[in-house]
Every structure is written in C-alpha cells, then in structure tokens.
Amino acid sequence: MIRLDKFLTNNTNLSRSESVKAIKAGRVKIEGLNKVLQDTKIDESSAVVFLDGQQVAYQKFVYLMLNKPLGVVSATNDTQHKTVLDLVPEQYSKHGLFPVGRLDKDTLGLVILTNNGQGAHKVLSPKNHVKKVYKYECADPLCEQDKQKIELGITLKDGYTTKPCKIKITTEKSGEITLTEGKYHEIKRLFGSVGNKITYLERICFGGITLDPKLNRGEFRPLNQQEIKIFE
Ligand code: URA
C-alpha cells in the first residue's frame, strides 16, 4: 500500500508538492472511492487512479538510457564532479535512480539508470554473461598476437584473470571490444597489460540494448518495452 501523493509523484510528472496540490484541488479521482485525500492509502498495482480525467499508469520501475558525456561520473552523488543523475530532471531522479554498472569519468556512451535493484543485479551478475560492447581507440597499433592475448584473458597486476572477450578490429588503432564482465578499468588494464593505451572508449551496447543514435551526449530517453525485458 502506498500514499496517494507518493503514488502520483512516482507515476506522473508531478513533484510531491504538485501532487498534494492536485489532490487538494480535486483533480485526482480513485475508482470506487468518494473521498480522496493526500494520505489515502492505495494498492498501487490494482488501484485505478485518474488525474484530470486521465488514468495514471502504474510504473513499477523507471529505466532510462543516457548518453554519458566526458567528465561526468557514474555515481549517485559526488562532491566534486557532475554525476549521471545530475543530467536527468527531478521528475525522474526523484525515483531513487542509480546507474547500472559504472563507466569511467573519461568513458562516453550508454549508461542505463534504473531503480530496479534486483533487475540491475541480474544484468550485472557475471553468471548471466550480459554482453557490453565498447568502441575503442588505442595509442599504438594492436597486433594480432596482443589481440589474441586480450581475447583469451589476461592475469592483471592484482592477480585477477579476465574472462575471455572478443575484439573486432576496425583499423589498427580502433575497433570494438565485447566483454561479459565489468571489472574496474578493465579495458584500459587489458590494453595496458600488452603495452598499449586506450585513448577513446565509448559503450555502445549493453545486453542487446543499443545506444540510440538520436541521443546527443548528455541526453536521455526512457527505455522501451522491448529494452526493459533484460531486467525482468
Ligand atoms: N573498461 C574501462 O577501462 N573503462 C570503462 O569505463 C569501462 C570498461
């Protein structure tokens, strides 16, 4: 059960205070109830609620696709840097969103924000082998031997051996790399361990969800029904 004002805040564009105002102004109706108050408790999955005569659709979770720009950190708050949450308006961030996995401050591209903790855990679990595809550029040509070493898995300085991955070479200093895990600075460390250096990194795909080319850096859009499926 949830208070009506909270239900409206979660499922419409209204802020908490606007929801309270809308209820007081008589703009909100609940099927089967004569009296509607801000603290009226409803069962959010079954109550039929109308705002200005339009039924309010119950959304269990929020999912957004963000095109992360440079210099923004994948955290919910940071005292020094702009975070991915600073890029979405309050009508979304009020839902308790967090980024699904992390991109480095200097990595660009696809970040998914959600408030579905269980769903995020599922897609991040190495057991589920969810593929993440990154476009990369590196400082030196990547020779076939180094490509193969990276693909097979490398024991990094901290003793961790990376899972096999796939590299598709575009030019000698660029291509796409597909990982099924997400260790700290993994791609940079993989290239570093063969004496190379990543100079550009952009995530373009996460579990079959592709970064929407219509999104400029810093822009976002809700995931569609098809895209949400990986979290269910
Ligand atoms: N690997 C990295 O090194 N950095 C990222 O941001 C993502 C994967």
mmCIF file of C-alpha atoms and ligand atoms in Angstrom:
data_model
loop_
_atom_site.group_PDB
_atom_site.id
_atom_site.type_symbol
_atom_site.label_atom_id
_atom_site.label_comp_id
_atom_site.label_asym_id
_atom_site.label_seq_id
_atom_site.Cartn_x
_atom_site.Cartn_y
_atom_site.Cartn_z
ATOM 1 C CA MET A 1 0.000 0.000 0.000
ATOM 2 C CA ILE A 2 1.217 3.499 -0.789
ATOM 3 C CA ARG A 3 0.033 7.018 -0.023
ATOM 4 C CA LEU A 4 -1.797 8.648 -2.913
ATOM 5 C CA ASP A 5 0.533 11.666 -3.068
ATOM 6 C CA LYS A 6 3.562 9.347 -3.307
ATOM 7 C CA PHE A 7 1.829 7.252 -5.985
ATOM 8 C CA LEU A 8 1.237 10.371 -8.092
ATOM 9 C CA THR A 9 4.816 11.560 -7.607
ATOM 10 C CA ASN A 10 6.146 8.187 -8.716
ATOM 11 C CA ASN A 11 3.896 7.740 -11.714
ATOM 12 C CA THR A 12 3.377 11.222 -13.167
ATOM 13 C CA ASN A 13 5.497 14.257 -13.945
ATOM 14 C CA LEU A 14 4.265 15.961 -10.778
ATOM 15 C CA SER A 15 6.603 16.716 -7.888
ATOM 16 C CA ARG A 16 5.485 15.785 -4.371
ATOM 17 C CA SER A 17 4.141 19.286 -3.652
ATOM 18 C CA GLU A 18 2.369 19.487 -7.031
ATOM 19 C CA SER A 19 0.780 16.087 -6.299
ATOM 20 C CA VAL A 20 -0.520 17.349 -2.961
ATOM 21 C CA LYS A 21 -1.884 20.484 -4.654
ATOM 22 C CA ALA A 22 -3.568 18.414 -7.382
ATOM 23 C CA ILE A 23 -5.269 16.226 -4.761
ATOM 24 C CA LYS A 24 -6.429 19.267 -2.753
ATOM 25 C CA ALA A 25 -7.728 20.872 -5.943
ATOM 26 C CA GLY A 26 -9.931 17.818 -6.592
ATOM 27 C CA ARG A 27 -8.075 16.887 -9.802
ATOM 28 C CA VAL A 28 -7.491 13.305 -8.610
ATOM 29 C CA LYS A 29 -10.140 10.581 -8.524
ATOM 30 C CA ILE A 30 -9.921 6.951 -7.452
ATOM 31 C CA GLU A 31 -12.357 4.401 -8.819
ATOM 32 C CA GLY A 32 -14.704 3.200 -6.069
ATOM 33 C CA LEU A 33 -13.800 5.920 -3.565
ATOM 34 C CA ASN A 34 -15.806 9.068 -2.849
ATOM 35 C CA LYS A 35 -13.263 10.844 -0.734
ATOM 36 C CA VAL A 36 -9.706 11.337 -1.929
ATOM 37 C CA LEU A 37 -7.056 12.700 0.452
ATOM 38 C CA GLN A 38 -3.289 13.013 0.091
ATOM 39 C CA ASP A 39 -2.758 10.327 2.728
ATOM 40 C CA THR A 40 -5.350 7.950 1.285
ATOM 41 C CA LYS A 41 -3.573 4.591 1.033
ATOM 42 C CA ILE A 42 -3.959 2.649 -2.201
ATOM 43 C CA ASP A 43 -2.746 -0.657 -3.590
ATOM 44 C CA GLU A 44 -0.576 0.735 -6.382
ATOM 45 C CA SER A 45 -0.781 -2.335 -8.594
ATOM 46 C CA SER A 46 -4.589 -2.525 -8.605
ATOM 47 C CA ALA A 47 -5.967 0.974 -7.827
ATOM 48 C CA VAL A 48 -7.460 2.861 -10.759
ATOM 49 C CA VAL A 49 -6.396 6.474 -10.337
ATOM 50 C CA PHE A 50 -7.273 9.407 -12.581
ATOM 51 C CA LEU A 51 -5.525 12.757 -12.836
ATOM 52 C CA ASP A 52 -7.580 15.370 -14.683
ATOM 53 C CA GLY A 53 -9.726 12.523 -16.010
ATOM 54 C CA GLN A 54 -6.751 10.566 -17.457
ATOM 55 C CA GLN A 55 -5.876 7.224 -15.928
ATOM 56 C CA VAL A 56 -2.441 7.213 -14.292
ATOM 57 C CA ALA A 57 -0.449 4.187 -15.455
ATOM 58 C CA TYR A 58 1.358 2.391 -12.658
ATOM 59 C CA GLN A 59 5.052 2.009 -13.463
ATOM 60 C CA LYS A 60 6.777 -0.381 -11.183
ATOM 61 C CA PHE A 61 10.258 0.765 -12.137
ATOM 62 C CA VAL A 62 11.887 3.558 -14.098
ATOM 63 C CA TYR A 63 14.505 2.817 -16.780
ATOM 64 C CA LEU A 64 16.409 5.481 -18.707
ATOM 65 C CA MET A 65 19.075 5.270 -21.385
ATOM 66 C CA LEU A 66 21.645 8.048 -21.079
ATOM 67 C CA ASN A 67 24.402 9.069 -23.470
ATOM 68 C CA LYS A 68 27.123 9.909 -20.953
ATOM 69 C CA PRO A 69 29.407 12.782 -21.862
ATOM 70 C CA LEU A 70 33.048 13.172 -20.837
ATOM 71 C CA GLY A 71 33.813 14.331 -17.307
ATOM 72 C CA VAL A 72 30.637 13.003 -15.704
ATOM 73 C CA VAL A 73 30.908 10.324 -13.036
ATOM 74 C CA SER A 74 28.709 7.203 -12.856
ATOM 75 C CA ALA A 75 27.641 7.765 -9.264
ATOM 76 C CA THR A 76 24.520 8.961 -7.498
ATOM 77 C CA ASN A 77 26.344 11.822 -5.791
ATOM 78 C CA ASP A 78 29.787 13.324 -5.848
ATOM 79 C CA THR A 79 31.090 16.426 -4.138
ATOM 80 C CA GLN A 80 33.438 17.404 -6.977
ATOM 81 C CA HIS A 81 32.015 16.230 -10.262
ATOM 82 C CA LYS A 82 28.767 16.232 -12.133
ATOM 83 C CA THR A 83 27.067 12.828 -11.872
ATOM 84 C CA VAL A 84 24.925 10.938 -14.358
ATOM 85 C CA LEU A 85 21.945 11.753 -12.127
ATOM 86 C CA ASP A 86 22.605 15.477 -12.486
ATOM 87 C CA LEU A 87 21.769 15.009 -16.194
ATOM 88 C CA VAL A 88 18.169 13.932 -15.619
ATOM 89 C CA PRO A 89 15.435 16.226 -14.283
ATOM 90 C CA GLU A 90 13.958 15.735 -10.841
ATOM 91 C CA GLN A 91 10.778 14.186 -12.228
ATOM 92 C CA TYR A 92 12.965 11.134 -12.978
ATOM 93 C CA SER A 93 15.710 11.316 -10.365
ATOM 94 C CA LYS A 94 13.132 11.512 -7.536
ATOM 95 C CA HIS A 95 12.555 7.781 -8.112
ATOM 96 C CA GLY A 96 15.824 6.777 -6.495
ATOM 97 C CA LEU A 97 17.647 6.003 -9.741
ATOM 98 C CA PHE A 98 21.185 4.683 -9.911
ATOM 99 C CA PRO A 99 23.463 3.728 -12.817
ATOM 100 C CA VAL A 100 23.573 0.050 -13.782
ATOM 101 C CA GLY A 101 27.315 -0.533 -13.556
ATOM 102 C CA ARG A 102 29.956 2.132 -13.948
ATOM 103 C CA LEU A 103 31.743 3.878 -16.752
ATOM 104 C CA ASP A 104 34.942 5.796 -16.066
ATOM 105 C CA LYS A 105 34.784 9.585 -16.000
ATOM 106 C CA ASP A 106 36.507 9.702 -19.399
ATOM 107 C CA THR A 107 34.376 6.942 -20.980
ATOM 108 C CA LEU A 108 31.389 8.009 -23.077
ATOM 109 C CA GLY A 109 28.150 6.455 -24.119
ATOM 110 C CA LEU A 110 25.467 4.129 -22.902
ATOM 111 C CA VAL A 111 24.527 4.213 -19.230
ATOM 112 C CA ILE A 112 21.262 2.765 -18.020
ATOM 113 C CA LEU A 113 19.644 4.327 -14.977
ATOM 114 C CA THR A 114 17.016 2.456 -13.016
ATOM 115 C CA ASN A 115 15.564 1.986 -9.564
ATOM 116 C CA ASN A 116 15.161 -1.758 -10.087
ATOM 117 C CA GLY A 117 17.858 -3.100 -7.754
ATOM 118 C CA GLN A 118 17.116 -6.761 -8.381
ATOM 119 C CA GLY A 119 16.991 -6.308 -12.158
ATOM 120 C CA ALA A 120 20.294 -4.413 -12.111
ATOM 121 C CA HIS A 121 21.886 -7.128 -10.016
ATOM 122 C CA LYS A 122 20.719 -9.711 -12.532
ATOM 123 C CA VAL A 123 22.205 -7.974 -15.589
ATOM 124 C CA LEU A 124 25.465 -7.220 -13.787
ATOM 125 C CA SER A 125 25.986 -10.717 -12.467
ATOM 126 C CA PRO A 126 28.903 -12.371 -14.318
ATOM 127 C CA LYS A 127 26.852 -15.589 -14.234
ATOM 128 C CA ASN A 128 24.481 -14.117 -16.798
ATOM 129 C CA HIS A 129 27.191 -13.194 -19.338
ATOM 130 C CA VAL A 130 25.449 -9.990 -20.386
ATOM 131 C CA LYS A 131 27.451 -8.506 -23.256
ATOM 132 C CA LYS A 132 28.736 -4.943 -23.194
ATOM 133 C CA VAL A 133 30.176 -3.562 -26.410
ATOM 134 C CA TYR A 134 32.640 -0.654 -26.452
ATOM 135 C CA LYS A 135 34.197 1.303 -29.305
ATOM 136 C CA TYR A 136 37.820 1.888 -28.554
ATOM 137 C CA GLU A 137 40.816 3.718 -29.917
ATOM 138 C CA CYS A 138 44.320 2.936 -28.750
ATOM 139 C CA ALA A 139 47.652 4.720 -28.918
ATOM 140 C CA ASP A 140 49.556 2.015 -30.803
ATOM 141 C CA PRO A 141 48.521 -0.490 -33.471
ATOM 142 C CA LEU A 142 47.001 -3.618 -31.886
ATOM 143 C CA CYS A 143 48.862 -6.598 -33.358
ATOM 144 C CA GLU A 144 47.162 -9.980 -33.851
ATOM 145 C CA GLN A 145 49.157 -11.532 -31.015
ATOM 146 C CA ASP A 146 48.106 -8.880 -28.471
ATOM 147 C CA LYS A 147 44.517 -9.085 -29.707
ATOM 148 C CA GLN A 148 44.513 -12.814 -29.049
ATOM 149 C CA LYS A 149 46.105 -12.422 -25.614
ATOM 150 C CA ILE A 150 43.397 -9.972 -24.588
ATOM 151 C CA GLU A 151 40.660 -12.153 -26.056
ATOM 152 C CA LEU A 152 41.810 -15.240 -24.171
ATOM 153 C CA GLY A 153 42.006 -13.431 -20.829
ATOM 154 C CA ILE A 154 44.921 -11.815 -19.049
ATOM 155 C CA THR A 155 46.052 -12.073 -15.447
ATOM 156 C CA LEU A 156 46.130 -8.459 -14.308
ATOM 157 C CA LYS A 157 48.522 -6.980 -11.747
ATOM 158 C CA ASP A 158 46.029 -7.601 -8.926
ATOM 159 C CA GLY A 159 46.055 -11.327 -9.791
ATOM 160 C CA TYR A 160 42.612 -11.378 -11.397
ATOM 161 C CA THR A 161 42.358 -13.258 -14.695
ATOM 162 C CA THR A 162 39.868 -11.634 -17.033
ATOM 163 C CA LYS A 163 37.144 -13.646 -18.750
ATOM 164 C CA PRO A 164 37.512 -14.236 -22.486
ATOM 165 C CA CYS A 165 36.292 -11.355 -24.635
ATOM 166 C CA LYS A 166 36.019 -10.516 -28.329
ATOM 167 C CA ILE A 167 37.738 -7.804 -30.318
ATOM 168 C CA LYS A 168 36.591 -6.683 -33.755
ATOM 169 C CA ILE A 169 39.309 -4.665 -35.396
ATOM 170 C CA THR A 170 38.230 -1.678 -37.496
ATOM 171 C CA THR A 171 41.616 -0.046 -38.094
ATOM 172 C CA GLU A 172 44.946 -0.922 -36.493
ATOM 173 C CA LYS A 173 44.249 1.589 -33.719
ATOM 174 C CA SER A 174 40.473 1.231 -33.341
ATOM 175 C CA GLY A 175 37.725 -1.324 -33.097
ATOM 176 C CA GLU A 176 35.045 -2.804 -30.873
ATOM 177 C CA ILE A 177 35.551 -4.911 -27.786
ATOM 178 C CA THR A 178 32.822 -7.053 -26.228
ATOM 179 C CA LEU A 179 33.047 -8.003 -22.555
ATOM 180 C CA THR A 180 30.764 -10.118 -20.401
ATOM 181 C CA GLU A 181 32.080 -8.719 -17.136
ATOM 182 C CA GLY A 182 32.894 -5.273 -15.844
ATOM 183 C CA LYS A 183 35.948 -5.117 -13.641
ATOM 184 C CA TYR A 184 37.364 -1.750 -12.600
ATOM 185 C CA HIS A 185 39.096 -0.092 -15.617
ATOM 186 C CA GLU A 186 39.012 -3.484 -17.308
ATOM 187 C CA ILE A 187 39.549 -2.422 -20.913
ATOM 188 C CA LYS A 188 42.219 0.104 -20.008
ATOM 189 C CA ARG A 189 44.024 -2.501 -17.931
ATOM 190 C CA LEU A 190 43.739 -5.145 -20.665
ATOM 191 C CA PHE A 191 45.322 -2.838 -23.230
ATOM 192 C CA GLY A 192 47.832 -1.620 -20.642
ATOM 193 C CA SER A 193 48.965 -5.155 -19.968
ATOM 194 C CA VAL A 194 50.032 -5.588 -23.608
ATOM 195 C CA GLY A 195 51.902 -2.263 -23.510
ATOM 196 C CA ASN A 196 49.193 -0.294 -25.314
ATOM 197 C CA LYS A 197 46.949 2.540 -24.112
ATOM 198 C CA ILE A 198 43.268 3.274 -24.569
ATOM 199 C CA THR A 199 42.766 6.827 -25.876
ATOM 200 C CA TYR A 200 38.991 6.691 -26.502
ATOM 201 C CA LEU A 201 36.269 4.495 -25.029
ATOM 202 C CA GLU A 202 32.567 4.583 -25.690
ATOM 203 C CA ARG A 203 29.979 1.988 -24.637
ATOM 204 C CA ILE A 204 27.553 1.416 -27.488
ATOM 205 C CA CYS A 205 25.670 -1.675 -26.372
ATOM 206 C CA PHE A 206 24.551 -3.270 -23.108
ATOM 207 C CA GLY A 207 22.802 -6.652 -23.155
ATOM 208 C CA GLY A 208 21.297 -6.106 -26.583
ATOM 209 C CA ILE A 209 20.297 -2.509 -25.794
ATOM 210 C CA THR A 210 21.993 -0.225 -28.310
ATOM 211 C CA LEU A 211 22.813 3.401 -27.654
ATOM 212 C CA ASP A 212 20.149 5.390 -29.508
ATOM 213 C CA PRO A 213 21.915 7.402 -32.251
ATOM 214 C CA LYS A 214 19.299 10.150 -31.795
ATOM 215 C CA LEU A 215 20.662 10.907 -28.309
ATOM 216 C CA ASN A 216 23.339 13.581 -28.173
ATOM 217 C CA ARG A 217 25.897 13.456 -25.367
ATOM 218 C CA GLY A 218 24.155 14.257 -22.094
ATOM 219 C CA GLU A 219 20.694 13.356 -23.443
ATOM 220 C CA PHE A 220 18.480 10.530 -22.248
ATOM 221 C CA ARG A 221 15.235 8.744 -23.064
ATOM 222 C CA PRO A 222 13.145 6.097 -21.296
ATOM 223 C CA LEU A 223 13.812 2.501 -22.341
ATOM 224 C CA ASN A 224 11.027 0.965 -24.428
ATOM 225 C CA GLN A 225 9.102 -2.194 -23.520
ATOM 226 C CA GLN A 226 11.416 -4.387 -25.578
ATOM 227 C CA GLU A 227 14.576 -2.967 -23.981
ATOM 228 C CA ILE A 228 13.221 -3.340 -20.435
ATOM 229 C CA LYS A 229 12.963 -7.113 -20.909
ATOM 230 C CA ILE A 230 16.592 -7.769 -19.877
ATOM 231 C CA PHE A 231 15.735 -6.555 -16.369
ATOM 232 C CA GLU A 232 12.727 -8.854 -15.927
HETATM 233 N N1 URA B 1 36.627 -0.553 -19.116
HETATM 234 C C1 URA B 1 37.313 0.570 -18.775
HETATM 235 O O1 URA B 1 38.528 0.556 -18.692
HETATM 236 N N2 URA B 1 36.615 1.666 -18.521
HETATM 237 C C2 URA B 1 35.265 1.760 -18.620
HETATM 238 O O2 URA B 1 34.688 2.827 -18.397
HETATM 239 C C3 URA B 1 34.581 0.587 -18.993
HETATM 240 C C4 URA B 1 35.274 -0.562 -19.231
#
